[in-house]
Amino acid sequence: MKLATSEEIKLIDKLAVEKFRISESELMNRAGTGAANVILKEYPSVRQIVVISGPGKNGGDGKVVAKRLEEKGILAHLLVTTDLIPHWKSLISEAELIVDALFGVGLSRNVQGIEREIIRLINASCKKVVSLDIPSGLSADTGRVCGEAIRAELTCTIGIPKVGLFIGEGPLLSGRLVTIDLGIPEAVYHEVKISGKLLHPKDFESQLAPRGNDTHKGTYGHLLLVGGSVNRLGAPLIAARAALRSGAGLVTVGLPERCYQKIPKGLLEVMYEPLSSNKVGRLNLSALKEIQTLTKDKECIAIGPGLGVTPDIRKIVEGLIKSGKAPLLLDADALNAIGKKIEILKKGRRVIVLTPHPGEMGRLIGKPASEVQQDRLRSARELARSARVYVVLKGFRTLIVTPEGDYFVNPTGNPGMATAGMGDVLTGMIGALMSISPNSILEAILAAVYLHGLAGDRLKKRLGDRGFLASDLIEEIPLAFRELVGS
């Protein structure tokens, strides 16, 4: 499913009007008629409806809805915010259903005044609400609530669904989604590039292909994981186990030599390499050449989990960025080692994947995590484009952004995954799938992110939404693969 920003929607509408001679009034007629038909189908027993229209195009769509419902014998009261009748509050309280046509994709300010009062009254009424295009007060681009927003039971999104419906507060406020086809010629969509998609298994079908009978461990790649420090050995080992459960043929873990004797028993399938370290058990600069030697026969390198940050580690990360050809995944402390010096990433000659959480993203772009969360998509796209890297911005509805700025919104995952080690699991999964298919980097990332969330969703069905362990999730990975292959 394609996802559009408000700017892309405006370009589509403009092209439809100017080049294909579809008038704005005709577009409103199609939108309103389509929404009215959905309402009649979804709520066949409702006889008294209030349509609340704002001053813009969304309000125009609402007026068409009211007209079409009246034509079908429904009592549809039209309330226009610029000319409210005195008893408008009582009409809302008496309505069986409310149609929200206050604001559409053009909203760029906080809701205030009478519109804010209307939204609060509607939400407090606990009535069934159908929003046109997007719940009023919700940003079409960020999913952020602009002061106050409608809580809809159903949203009739018009044309291409808006990305704000799928990120931020969007999924919580929009209810069920129905798309209204405007009948815009396909040629319009060839001229306006739509950069977003809701991630679906069809986007990474190559990662789900059956394995051949004549394959062997070398067929499925060799991943090098570099990480760990004294008292932080769990992170790279979690990533390594996740990589094996994701199908990697071989996994080598490079650890500080002072940690070598502390490796816990149990992960027997992994190969270990001791790396030069300082007295406190963190990598020193001599480890750079050792890592570079280890990378020569590896399909992918992942560095960061449990690593710590020191001046030497900063130099190691920078050295790996500048040298070598195999894809490089930077996570956790490898990202913290870069800090704000993202220009270093531009010096890389290899494919680079960053997997920050909001705090790490904030450190990379010089903003607090709270500001990143206000507009996750913009933050991720700006970093990906400027540094020419893939960005996986973790969190609710994880975002995957390409160096060109195209993006995917992941629909899988749940709050139970907000626990230690889940990011390390994802690092291992992405690293494994990139090792298996180093020439299909995007598909590998997409598959790993989707399956990571799906494994979490499987776990939620079994345990509820709390008490997850990263090790629990790892055991669900093969079953998540099987679920997708089977479907």
mmCIF file of N, CA and C in Angstrom, residues 234-243 304-306 331-332 355 419-431 470-471 474:
data_model
loop_
_atom_site.group_PDB
_atom_site.id
_atom_site.type_symbol
_atom_site.label_atom_id
_atom_site.label_comp_id
_atom_site.label_asym_id
_atom_site.label_seq_id
_atom_site.Cartn_x
_atom_site.Cartn_y
_atom_site.Cartn_z
ATOM 1 N N GLY A 234 26.274 -9.628 27.040
ATOM 2 C CA GLY A 234 24.999 -10.173 26.583
ATOM 3 C C GLY A 234 24.575 -9.656 25.229
ATOM 4 N N ALA A 235 24.814 -8.357 24.972
ATOM 5 C CA ALA A 235 24.299 -7.733 23.746
ATOM 6 C C ALA A 235 24.796 -8.417 22.472
ATOM 7 N N PRO A 236 26.124 -8.592 22.272
ATOM 8 C CA PRO A 236 26.560 -9.245 21.032
ATOM 9 C C PRO A 236 26.145 -10.706 20.946
ATOM 10 N N LEU A 237 26.025 -11.370 22.096
ATOM 11 C CA LEU A 237 25.630 -12.779 22.065
ATOM 12 C C LEU A 237 24.150 -12.935 21.736
ATOM 13 N N ILE A 238 23.329 -12.008 22.210
ATOM 14 C CA ILE A 238 21.920 -11.988 21.803
ATOM 15 C C ILE A 238 21.827 -11.796 20.293
ATOM 16 N N ALA A 239 22.597 -10.839 19.771
ATOM 17 C CA ALA A 239 22.584 -10.575 18.326
ATOM 18 C C ALA A 239 23.042 -11.802 17.546
ATOM 19 N N ALA A 240 24.066 -12.486 18.062
ATOM 20 C CA ALA A 240 24.586 -13.666 17.371
ATOM 21 C C ALA A 240 23.552 -14.784 17.324
ATOM 22 N N ARG A 241 22.885 -15.033 18.441
ATOM 23 C CA ARG A 241 21.861 -16.082 18.464
ATOM 24 C C ARG A 241 20.709 -15.731 17.522
ATOM 25 N N ALA A 242 20.316 -14.451 17.506
ATOM 26 C CA ALA A 242 19.251 -14.019 16.595
ATOM 27 C C ALA A 242 19.666 -14.214 15.147
ATOM 28 N N ALA A 243 20.936 -13.970 14.847
ATOM 29 C CA ALA A 243 21.428 -14.154 13.478
ATOM 30 C C ALA A 243 21.324 -15.614 13.052
ATOM 31 N N GLY A 304 28.633 -2.724 17.272
ATOM 32 C CA GLY A 304 27.989 -1.788 18.187
ATOM 33 C C GLY A 304 27.435 -2.353 19.473
ATOM 34 N N PRO A 305 26.716 -3.479 19.471
ATOM 35 C CA PRO A 305 26.064 -3.933 20.702
ATOM 36 C C PRO A 305 27.046 -4.162 21.852
ATOM 37 N N GLY A 306 26.837 -3.450 22.950
ATOM 38 C CA GLY A 306 27.657 -3.630 24.142
ATOM 39 C C GLY A 306 29.070 -3.108 24.033
ATOM 40 N N ASP A 331 25.135 -0.067 14.965
ATOM 41 C CA ASP A 331 24.061 -0.051 15.958
ATOM 42 C C ASP A 331 24.623 0.412 17.294
ATOM 43 N N ALA A 332 23.742 0.839 18.169
ATOM 44 C CA ALA A 332 24.062 1.099 19.576
ATOM 45 C C ALA A 332 25.286 1.999 19.718
ATOM 46 N N THR A 355 20.869 1.727 12.634
ATOM 47 C CA THR A 355 19.654 1.242 13.314
ATOM 48 C C THR A 355 19.459 1.965 14.651
ATOM 49 N N THR A 419 11.819 -3.718 25.813
ATOM 50 C CA THR A 419 12.615 -4.323 26.879
ATOM 51 C C THR A 419 14.038 -4.556 26.388
ATOM 52 N N ALA A 420 14.947 -4.749 27.319
ATOM 53 C CA ALA A 420 16.369 -4.841 26.993
ATOM 54 C C ALA A 420 16.659 -5.980 26.023
ATOM 55 N N GLY A 421 17.504 -5.700 25.051
ATOM 56 C CA GLY A 421 17.982 -6.720 24.131
ATOM 57 C C GLY A 421 17.222 -6.833 22.831
ATOM 58 N N MET A 422 16.039 -6.202 22.737
ATOM 59 C CA MET A 422 15.254 -6.327 21.509
ATOM 60 C C MET A 422 15.971 -5.691 20.317
ATOM 61 N N GLY A 423 16.662 -4.579 20.555
ATOM 62 C CA GLY A 423 17.423 -3.960 19.474
ATOM 63 C C GLY A 423 18.581 -4.828 19.031
ATOM 64 N N ASP A 424 19.193 -5.553 19.971
ATOM 65 C CA ASP A 424 20.279 -6.466 19.623
ATOM 66 C C ASP A 424 19.760 -7.616 18.760
ATOM 67 N N VAL A 425 18.549 -8.079 19.068
ATOM 68 C CA VAL A 425 17.926 -9.116 18.233
ATOM 69 C C VAL A 425 17.781 -8.612 16.802
ATOM 70 N N LEU A 426 17.284 -7.391 16.648
ATOM 71 C CA LEU A 426 17.096 -6.834 15.306
ATOM 72 C C LEU A 426 18.423 -6.695 14.577
ATOM 73 N N THR A 427 19.469 -6.282 15.282
ATOM 74 C CA THR A 427 20.794 -6.184 14.665
ATOM 75 C C THR A 427 21.227 -7.533 14.108
ATOM 76 N N GLY A 428 21.054 -8.579 14.901
ATOM 77 C CA GLY A 428 21.421 -9.908 14.428
ATOM 78 C C GLY A 428 20.604 -10.354 13.239
ATOM 79 N N MET A 429 19.321 -10.032 13.241
ATOM 80 C CA MET A 429 18.449 -10.433 12.141
ATOM 81 C C MET A 429 18.816 -9.709 10.848
ATOM 82 N N ILE A 430 18.994 -8.391 10.937
ATOM 83 C CA ILE A 430 19.365 -7.639 9.732
ATOM 84 C C ILE A 430 20.720 -8.110 9.224
ATOM 85 N N GLY A 431 21.672 -8.272 10.142
ATOM 86 C CA GLY A 431 22.995 -8.729 9.737
ATOM 87 C C GLY A 431 22.953 -10.086 9.060
ATOM 88 N N ALA A 470 14.336 -10.967 25.426
ATOM 89 C CA ALA A 470 14.880 -11.009 24.068
ATOM 90 C C ALA A 470 15.094 -12.455 23.628
ATOM 91 N N SER A 471 15.521 -13.297 24.557
ATOM 92 C CA SER A 471 15.746 -14.707 24.218
ATOM 93 C C SER A 471 14.446 -15.416 23.862
ATOM 94 N N ILE A 474 13.771 -14.519 20.194
ATOM 95 C CA ILE A 474 14.669 -15.211 19.263
ATOM 96 C C ILE A 474 14.097 -16.564 18.862
#
